[in-house]
Every structure is written in structure tokens, then in C-alpha cells.
Amino acid sequence: MSAVSSRLPDFPWDKLAPHKSTAAAHPDGIVDLSVGTPVDPVPELVRQALVAAADSPGYPTVWGTAELRDAITDWVRRRLGAVGVAHENVLPVVGSKELVAWLPTQLGLGAGDKVAYPRLAYPTYEVGARLCGAEPVVYDDPTELDPAGLKLLWLNSPSNPTGRVLPEDELIRIVAWAREHGVLVFSDECYLELGWEAEPVSVLHPEVCGGTYEGIVAVHSLSKRSNLAGYRAAFVAGDASVLGELLLIRKHGGMMTPAPVQAAEAAALGDDAHVAEQRERYAKRRAALRAALEAHGFRIEHSEASLYLWATRDEPCWDTVAYLADLGILVAPGDFYGPAGDRFVRVAFTATDERVAAAVERLSRG
């Protein structure tokens, strides 16, 4: 039996372990700004909804409850400006990483097919291509790709890791090109509600999609906006024919969001107040870390949205990782996201206020 794992790159975070040990040995403890996991409390209304649905002895459905689909369609209309969104245009998924990793397989892609994603990108786009035996292809401008054999095009705005936001006119151009060549577009928009110096736009916005969702799907997550990374709550929205096919496949695979999580997700999507509160927390941490890094000699590029600062000292990224680890600060090396990031580090501002303050203090005297 051939090992499927042999198709995959090494799991990147394992390489960071020695530097994590170094940072953890700091007298005042580690400031972990690497993974970007939420640390703030789950909103009370979400926890209440989860508890209220705890007595759920039966199997949930893959498509989710009508209440959850209502919440998703309402949010897509309200937050993304989408029009004409029906239940057939939405599908809950068990966290966005699962969707990204298994989408090419569920689309029936394989040898001879191509999956394209940004040159600097979340590593799971490549993993998804390799799992099904498709060819991973990177791009700077997707409209310069050879469309022959290209079956799936990933967009990511705001970008992980760079925080770059694709302007509306660029999205319009890319969607038009993909439709002309029959290429399916999946747009990873998980950081859309975390724009700082730019206002992210969804591919589902009428100005971008032209009022039709043909050939386009947006991916959204509640992990960051609502501190629900531990809940694995996400969804996709867009082309009903694509989502209908995925629904049939995912039914066979038993890919069901747990019923209490569905109730919690519906509550979270129906409330904007907790999102505004969390944004304010992140805005303060972002401002403090950015100022401290720049005063320390770092240069910040892009970073106009998302939960990260894309920073460089114009040296190999692992030298920067080691340098900061000696200060007790752990960051992600840029080459985790592709060779083009080999002189950058990704600095998350998801740590607590106290830990962010500790990082700022260490940078100020380091």
C-alpha cells in the first residue's frame, strides 16, 4: 500500500519546535505569535446557544438546519452585499481547513488536472492538490496562467500570510478571465471582516460577480471573527450547482457539523456586536506590535488586513525566527508559505493583551 503522505510536503510547524523551546525558556515566558490561534473568550451568546442545543442525540445533517442556512444567507446578504442568495447557495463545512484540503478530491480532480493558488499562500492549497494527485501551480497574476488543464483557481483576499487585499477591479478581471476559460474559482475570504487599511470585497459582491454565482464560491470561517477555532465552524457560498454536488458527496462521507455547533454558528452569524468588540481588541494589539517592530528596524509590507504583520529585516527568515526566539517571541517563518517568503516572518497579533505588551517591551529594549 502506497503511503499517501509521501505526496505531501513535511508538516511545516514541526520545524518550528526547536525555536519554540528557545522562546519558552525566556525568564518571562514565551510570547507565541506564530500560529495565530484565538485566545479571547467565546462570545457569551454563542456559548449559550451551544449549551441550549447540547441535548442533541440524533444525527445532524450535512446541509445543516434551516436556521443555520437562514443565518448564513442573511449574513452573506448583509455583510457581503450578495443578492438572490437562497439555501441552495450555501453549505456548512467542518472548518475551512478541511474544505481546502479535500475540495480537489471531492471535485473529482486528479492526474492531469491543475490547481492554482498564490505564490505566497496558506500551505493547505498545495496539500489539497497533492492529496488527489493533481498538479499544484503557483501564480502572481492568475490571468497569466495557461488555462489548459486548470480546473480550480484559489483566490485568497485578505491574504494569509501577507494581509494583501485584492482590489475590486482586480477581482472583476480575474472572475471574468476564469469564466471565459471555464475555470472554477474558490475565493478564501476567511479574514474579510478584518480589514484595517483596506476594505476587502467578496467575489459574491454584485460588482464582482455580475449578479450571477456561476463558477464562483466564497469560503468563510468563524474561527477568527468569533473566536470559534475550537468549534470548527465554517461555510461556503456561491454556485448552487457546485455546492449541490459537494453536498451529495459530503453526505456519503458523513461530513457533518455537530448539531450544537450549528446552533452556535447561527447565533454568531446573527450578531455583529461581538465582531466589532473583537476587532477593537485586535486593532490595539496590531498597532502596538507594528510600532514596536518598526522601531526595532523591521519593515512591514502589505498587512492592510487579516490577523498578521508581514515583516522583514532583510535577512533569511529563519535567522529572524532565531533572533526573536532569543527574545522569547515565536513567529512563523515566511518560507512556510512558499519560497518567495524566505526573507519575511509572519507575526500574529492574536496573543493576549498582556503577552503583546510583553513582546513590545522586549522589542523596545532588545
XYZ file of C-alpha atoms in Angstrom, residues 2-366:
365
model
C 1.488 3.322 -1.049
C 1.646 5.999 1.622
C -0.487 8.985 0.639
C 1.626 11.094 2.990
C 4.582 10.608 0.619
C 2.841 13.005 -1.806
C 2.783 15.748 0.801
C 5.385 18.244 1.999
C 6.695 17.967 5.546
C 4.280 19.409 8.089
C 5.799 22.884 8.436
C 5.045 23.598 12.070
C 7.165 20.647 13.219
C 10.258 22.555 12.033
C 9.499 25.375 14.445
C 9.728 23.176 17.565
C 13.382 23.968 18.493
C 12.716 27.709 18.307
C 9.578 27.281 20.385
C 11.717 25.618 23.067
C 14.149 28.539 22.934
C 11.367 31.090 23.284
C 9.738 29.114 26.106
C 12.989 29.284 28.077
C 12.761 33.088 28.340
C 12.590 34.132 32.021
C 9.273 35.886 31.445
C 7.862 33.077 29.307
C 7.057 32.700 25.631
C 5.073 35.183 23.567
C 3.639 32.946 20.875
C 2.821 34.973 17.763
C 3.239 32.064 15.360
C 0.099 30.031 14.682
C -2.443 32.811 15.160
C -4.891 30.858 17.279
C -7.619 32.901 19.017
C -7.123 33.397 22.758
C -10.052 35.631 23.712
C -13.297 34.247 25.157
C -16.006 32.737 23.015
C -18.864 35.275 22.992
C -21.455 34.597 25.689
C -24.406 34.419 23.285
C -22.565 31.752 21.290
C -21.856 29.675 24.390
C -25.474 29.973 25.446
C -26.635 28.727 22.049
C -24.216 25.796 22.247
C -25.429 24.787 25.706
C -29.087 25.151 24.729
C -28.503 22.691 21.871
C -26.414 20.264 23.945
C -29.235 17.719 24.141
C -28.842 16.632 20.512
C -28.961 12.820 20.474
C -29.765 12.453 16.778
C -27.538 12.755 13.740
C -27.138 16.265 12.330
C -27.471 16.844 8.598
C -24.635 17.769 6.271
C -26.642 20.680 4.836
C -27.354 21.967 8.335
C -30.557 23.137 9.930
C -32.850 25.572 8.184
C -31.992 28.037 10.969
C -28.293 27.799 10.160
C -28.888 28.186 6.429
C -31.066 31.210 7.143
C -28.278 32.688 9.272
C -25.693 32.095 6.558
C -27.815 33.545 3.746
C -28.735 36.557 5.887
C -25.073 37.189 6.720
C -23.970 36.801 3.099
C -26.529 39.391 2.046
C -25.823 41.771 4.927
C -22.048 41.578 5.095
C -21.008 40.736 1.530
C -23.722 42.638 -0.317
C -24.724 39.471 -2.171
C -28.147 39.331 -3.808
C -30.504 36.490 -4.600
C -28.889 34.089 -2.153
C -31.005 31.004 -1.392
C -30.380 27.919 0.748
C -29.089 26.157 -2.379
C -26.262 28.703 -2.479
C -24.809 27.826 0.936
C -23.237 24.798 2.601
C -21.797 24.437 6.125
C -18.386 22.758 6.387
C -16.401 21.326 9.288
C -13.893 24.163 9.489
C -12.373 25.787 6.422
C -9.095 23.819 6.526
C -10.985 20.556 5.977
C -12.721 22.105 2.982
C -9.487 23.417 1.477
C -7.639 20.122 1.923
C -10.328 17.852 0.485
C -12.019 20.082 -2.085
C -9.963 18.955 -5.118
C -10.651 15.318 -4.227
C -14.375 15.992 -3.794
C -14.422 17.794 -7.148
C -13.066 14.636 -8.757
C -9.726 16.143 -9.755
C -6.653 14.018 -10.286
C -3.676 13.361 -12.534
C -3.569 15.766 -15.456
C -5.566 18.454 -13.663
C -4.093 21.645 -12.252
C -4.916 23.531 -9.045
C -3.601 27.105 -8.849
C -3.037 29.310 -5.812
C -0.993 32.441 -4.951
C 2.792 32.217 -4.885
C 2.658 33.182 -1.201
C -0.165 31.166 0.306
C -1.671 29.028 3.009
C 0.101 25.644 2.592
C -3.131 23.624 2.546
C -3.936 24.739 -1.015
C -0.923 22.736 -2.187
C -1.788 19.862 0.142
C -5.282 19.625 -1.372
C -3.852 19.349 -4.866
C -1.315 16.718 -3.883
C -3.824 14.596 -1.967
C -5.781 13.934 -5.170
C -2.744 13.690 -7.452
C -3.393 16.977 -9.263
C -0.602 19.368 -10.206
C -0.159 22.369 -7.876
C 0.603 25.611 -9.736
C 1.520 28.975 -8.190
C 0.822 32.375 -9.695
C 1.486 36.082 -9.278
C -1.383 37.032 -11.604
C -3.793 34.156 -12.299
C -4.813 35.603 -15.673
C -1.271 34.897 -16.899
C -1.679 31.162 -16.259
C -2.126 28.662 -19.068
C -5.789 27.690 -18.642
C -5.268 24.265 -20.253
C -5.981 21.642 -17.600
C -6.605 24.293 -14.937
C -9.664 23.102 -13.038
C -9.535 25.004 -9.741
C -8.291 28.530 -9.031
C -7.843 29.597 -5.424
C -8.037 33.284 -4.568
C -7.168 34.492 -1.063
C -8.118 38.030 -0.075
C -7.267 39.164 2.528
C -4.153 37.065 2.118
C -2.640 34.693 4.613
C 0.243 35.377 5.185
C 0.735 38.842 3.674
C -2.540 40.577 4.543
C -2.815 41.851 0.967
C -6.318 42.769 -0.223
C -7.278 42.293 -3.876
C -8.958 45.460 -5.194
C -12.451 45.181 -6.638
C -11.303 45.860 -10.205
C -8.731 43.070 -9.949
C -11.365 40.639 -8.697
C -13.663 41.618 -11.569
C -10.880 40.979 -14.076
C -9.938 37.600 -12.577
C -13.518 36.330 -12.357
C -14.163 37.334 -15.968
C -10.986 35.545 -17.124
C -11.859 32.383 -15.174
C -15.363 32.261 -16.612
C -14.038 32.801 -20.128
C -11.810 29.747 -19.724
C -14.195 27.561 -17.715
C -12.069 27.621 -14.541
C -13.826 27.168 -11.198
C -12.931 29.920 -8.689
C -12.898 29.334 -4.943
C -12.185 32.517 -3.004
C -10.848 32.072 0.531
C -12.250 35.120 2.348
C -11.827 33.961 5.955
C -10.288 37.282 7.037
C -12.761 39.506 5.197
C -14.105 41.135 8.373
C -10.584 42.073 9.473
C -9.684 44.851 7.073
C -7.563 47.652 8.589
C -6.172 49.873 5.841
C -8.333 48.470 3.041
C -11.928 47.273 2.766
C -11.969 43.690 1.463
C -14.558 42.816 -1.196
C -16.092 39.382 -1.736
C -16.313 37.651 -5.105
C -20.032 37.354 -4.314
C -20.499 41.126 -4.448
C -22.663 42.073 -7.451
C -19.980 44.375 -8.848
C -17.569 41.430 -8.974
C -19.799 38.527 -9.974
C -22.183 40.481 -12.206
C -25.218 39.225 -10.340
C -24.600 35.540 -11.042
C -22.679 32.998 -8.959
C -21.837 30.777 -11.899
C -18.367 29.318 -11.445
C -17.562 31.080 -8.158
C -17.684 30.056 -4.498
C -16.593 32.010 -1.412
C -15.165 30.333 1.696
C -15.820 31.829 5.129
C -14.903 30.862 8.684
C -15.989 31.864 12.171
C -12.650 30.888 13.717
C -11.142 34.381 13.810
C -14.112 36.774 13.703
C -15.920 34.972 16.557
C -13.081 33.119 18.380
C -14.543 29.779 17.289
C -11.444 27.963 16.037
C -12.193 25.170 18.501
C -15.736 24.790 17.162
C -14.727 24.074 13.527
C -17.467 26.287 12.127
C -17.267 27.472 8.518
C -19.288 27.575 5.331
C -19.121 28.063 1.585
C -21.469 30.165 -0.540
C -21.919 30.628 -4.266
C -22.630 28.449 -7.301
C -25.600 26.209 -6.436
C -24.605 23.511 -8.914
C -21.129 23.180 -7.393
C -22.440 23.187 -3.834
C -25.190 20.709 -4.712
C -22.585 18.255 -5.983
C -20.430 18.793 -2.887
C -23.480 18.219 -0.684
C -24.144 14.840 -2.297
C -20.522 13.787 -1.862
C -20.243 15.060 1.701
C -23.435 13.198 2.672
C -21.756 9.949 1.712
C -18.666 10.968 3.668
C -20.590 11.912 6.798
C -19.031 15.382 6.859
C -21.489 16.854 9.352
C -21.068 19.889 11.581
C -22.194 18.790 15.082
C -25.705 19.975 15.946
C -24.679 22.124 18.957
C -22.033 23.809 16.801
C -24.632 24.525 14.125
C -26.756 26.311 16.726
C -23.741 28.251 17.982
C -22.750 29.207 14.443
C -26.227 30.530 13.689
C -26.114 32.680 16.825
C -22.662 34.033 15.955
C -23.639 34.946 12.392
C -26.707 36.798 13.630
C -24.741 39.121 15.904
C -22.367 41.860 14.722
C -21.648 43.420 18.132
C -19.175 40.767 19.294
C -17.317 41.037 15.980
C -16.862 44.781 16.476
C -15.590 44.189 20.027
C -13.074 41.598 18.840
C -11.910 43.860 16.015
C -11.164 46.563 18.566
C -9.030 44.168 20.602
C -7.078 43.160 17.524
C -6.709 46.747 16.326
C -4.972 47.748 19.551
C -2.656 44.747 19.514
C -1.845 45.313 15.865
C -0.965 48.964 16.412
C 1.275 48.170 19.390
C 3.162 45.365 17.644
C 3.558 47.242 14.390
C 5.021 50.286 16.111
C 7.385 48.123 18.177
C 8.587 46.102 15.191
C 9.168 49.173 13.036
C 11.032 50.938 15.843
C 13.185 47.810 16.130
C 14.189 48.000 12.463
C 11.618 45.771 10.815
C 9.842 46.724 7.611
C 6.159 45.823 7.300
C 4.795 45.049 3.836
C 1.111 44.757 2.827
C -0.627 43.767 6.108
C -3.599 46.003 5.320
C -5.952 43.257 6.561
C -6.050 39.870 8.368
C -4.513 38.982 11.748
C -0.852 39.164 10.765
C 2.015 41.525 10.112
C 4.254 40.520 7.204
C 7.640 41.677 8.466
C 11.262 41.573 7.347
C 14.739 42.576 8.497
C 16.101 41.820 5.009
C 17.729 38.597 6.158
C 16.877 34.875 5.837
C 13.598 34.231 7.627
C 14.994 31.521 9.890
C 17.658 33.961 11.142
C 14.832 36.311 12.129
C 12.926 33.452 13.782
C 16.004 32.544 15.817
C 16.679 36.171 16.731
C 13.158 36.731 18.021
C 13.105 33.350 19.788
C 16.086 34.552 21.839
C 13.812 37.403 22.960
C 11.152 34.855 23.881
C 8.985 35.758 20.856
C 7.901 32.990 18.482
C 6.865 33.886 14.915
C 6.248 31.918 11.720
C 8.987 31.828 9.052
C 7.852 33.208 5.723
C 9.008 30.181 3.755
C 6.177 28.175 5.329
C 4.036 29.983 2.734
C 6.314 29.477 -0.251
C 9.944 30.175 -1.273
C 9.026 33.795 -2.075
C 8.624 34.385 1.674
C 12.134 33.329 2.595
C 13.134 36.786 3.913
C 9.935 37.512 5.850
C 8.253 36.373 9.019
C 4.541 36.317 9.801
C 3.709 37.911 13.137
C 0.240 37.149 14.512
C -1.427 39.617 16.865
C -3.748 37.051 18.434
C -1.959 36.810 21.793
C -3.457 38.307 24.943
C -3.002 41.979 25.763
C -0.522 41.003 28.477
C 1.597 38.884 26.124
C 1.527 41.522 23.386
C 2.678 44.098 25.939
C 5.498 41.728 26.926
C 6.599 41.440 23.287
C 6.524 45.212 22.865
C 8.603 45.672 25.999
C 11.199 43.122 24.879
C 11.489 44.689 21.447
C 11.905 48.122 22.997
C 14.962 47.047 24.958
C 16.202 44.271 22.647
